[in-house]
């Protein structure tokens, strides 16, 4: 069933587990995410970036994902990931997205609170919860390369309070894309942010983050965890293997069936790591 993000994040925040937000951009990624969530009896978030919208076409992707979420046996959130303007946020909400994120990190410092507050006012009028990001992550996501600024726990408290957002994305050493070997989460910083901020916290850039760090982050208040790169890598590695092993293959569906199986396994593993399995 299609649900709002409040319905999945509030229980997670209370019980101390996290819900996975997996980036989807076509039929196969969406099928893999929902199949894994159903097999694990877990709520799940399908995250849609602006780049995914550009790739698949807004109407195509919206129709596909909302229909799939509604038919699913488990709670599924259809969520705008890293929205950068009110126009996209409005369009997503009007067309049935059940959650949005607004990423203010690329705006000038003095614009971030005002713009996020304005967008939060709009989403709340439509009973939609909003995730906010103030500081930006290092690494690469789609075509956007970030330098990464650590979240200051005091500034975070002011940002959440003033903007009235419902979930807050932290920058604590996490990075989008393939992790560098020295990537390490700053747990004392996370602990302080969690003390200062009452809303659920979100960890972006969690592909490749070691399971022990993920578990510690959840124990310190992370309730939503974003995964994109691990699914992309699984997709591409499977395409590669299938083609190497079956150079004469003529039916793409045979290859994509293997791709879906591999991505489903990745999502299942993450769901178990995040502790959202068996929660419905
Ligand atoms: P990864 O690139 O680490 O998978 O992060 C995805 C993400 O944070 C999407 O918002």
PDB file of C-alpha atoms and ligand atoms in Angstrom, residues 21 23 47 49 81-82 101 131 133 137 140-141 174-179 183 203-209 224-232, ligand 1:
ATOM      1  CA  UNK A  21      15.198   4.486   0.953  1.00  0.00           C
ATOM      2  CA  UNK A  23      16.691   4.908  -5.487  1.00  0.00           C
ATOM      3  CA  UNK A  47      13.351   7.330  -3.693  1.00  0.00           C
ATOM      4  CA  UNK A  49      15.781  11.825  -7.843  1.00  0.00           C
ATOM      5  CA  UNK A  81      14.976  12.551  -3.240  1.00  0.00           C
ATOM      6  CA  UNK A  82      17.037  15.786  -3.218  1.00  0.00           C
ATOM      7  CA  UNK A 101      12.925  15.922   0.435  1.00  0.00           C
ATOM      8  CA  UNK A 131      12.906  15.866   4.868  1.00  0.00           C
ATOM      9  CA  UNK A 133      19.165  18.878   4.181  1.00  0.00           C
ATOM     10  CA  UNK A 137      27.591  15.498   1.357  1.00  0.00           C
ATOM     11  CA  UNK A 140      29.058  12.208  -6.481  1.00  0.00           C
ATOM     12  CA  UNK A 141      25.341  11.700  -7.027  1.00  0.00           C
ATOM     13  CA  UNK A 174      28.968  10.022   4.833  1.00  0.00           C
ATOM     14  CA  UNK A 175      29.453  10.467   1.091  1.00  0.00           C
ATOM     15  CA  UNK A 176      27.435   9.699  -2.020  1.00  0.00           C
ATOM     16  CA  UNK A 177      28.772   7.197  -4.523  1.00  0.00           C
ATOM     17  CA  UNK A 178      31.489   4.595  -4.108  1.00  0.00           C
ATOM     18  CA  UNK A 179      33.033   5.029  -0.645  1.00  0.00           C
ATOM     19  CA  UNK A 183      35.411   7.150   4.918  1.00  0.00           C
ATOM     20  CA  UNK A 203      21.786   9.004   6.589  1.00  0.00           C
ATOM     21  CA  UNK A 204      22.439   9.567   2.882  1.00  0.00           C
ATOM     22  CA  UNK A 205      25.343   8.017   1.017  1.00  0.00           C
ATOM     23  CA  UNK A 206      25.170   4.723   2.892  1.00  0.00           C
ATOM     24  CA  UNK A 207      26.267   2.408   0.060  1.00  0.00           C
ATOM     25  CA  UNK A 208      29.431   0.593   1.024  1.00  0.00           C
ATOM     26  CA  UNK A 209      29.356   1.893   4.599  1.00  0.00           C
ATOM     27  CA  UNK A 224      16.090   6.462   7.356  1.00  0.00           C
ATOM     28  CA  UNK A 225      19.022   5.227   5.272  1.00  0.00           C
ATOM     29  CA  UNK A 226      19.548   6.014   1.574  1.00  0.00           C
ATOM     30  CA  UNK A 227      21.016   3.500  -0.846  1.00  0.00           C
ATOM     31  CA  UNK A 228      21.589   4.031  -4.554  1.00  0.00           C
ATOM     32  CA  UNK A 229      25.130   3.083  -5.597  1.00  0.00           C
ATOM     33  CA  UNK A 230      25.014  -0.492  -4.218  1.00  0.00           C
ATOM     34  CA  UNK A 231      21.980  -1.214  -6.391  1.00  0.00           C
ATOM     35  CA  UNK A 232      23.568   0.372  -9.468  1.00  0.00           C
TER      36      UNK A 232
HETATM   37  P1  LIG B   1      24.823   6.149  -2.208  1.00  0.00           P
HETATM   38  O1  LIG B   1      25.429   6.832  -3.393  1.00  0.00           O
HETATM   39  O2  LIG B   1      25.851   5.909  -1.138  1.00  0.00           O
HETATM   40  O3  LIG B   1      24.095   4.918  -2.529  1.00  0.00           O
HETATM   41  O4  LIG B   1      23.765   7.175  -1.564  1.00  0.00           O
HETATM   42  C1  LIG B   1      22.500   7.348  -2.127  1.00  0.00           C
HETATM   43  C2  LIG B   1      21.777   8.520  -1.562  1.00  0.00           C
HETATM   44  O5  LIG B   1      22.121   9.050  -0.528  1.00  0.00           O
HETATM   45  C3  LIG B   1      20.611   9.001  -2.302  1.00  0.00           C
HETATM   46  O6  LIG B   1      20.048  10.150  -1.781  1.00  0.00           O
END
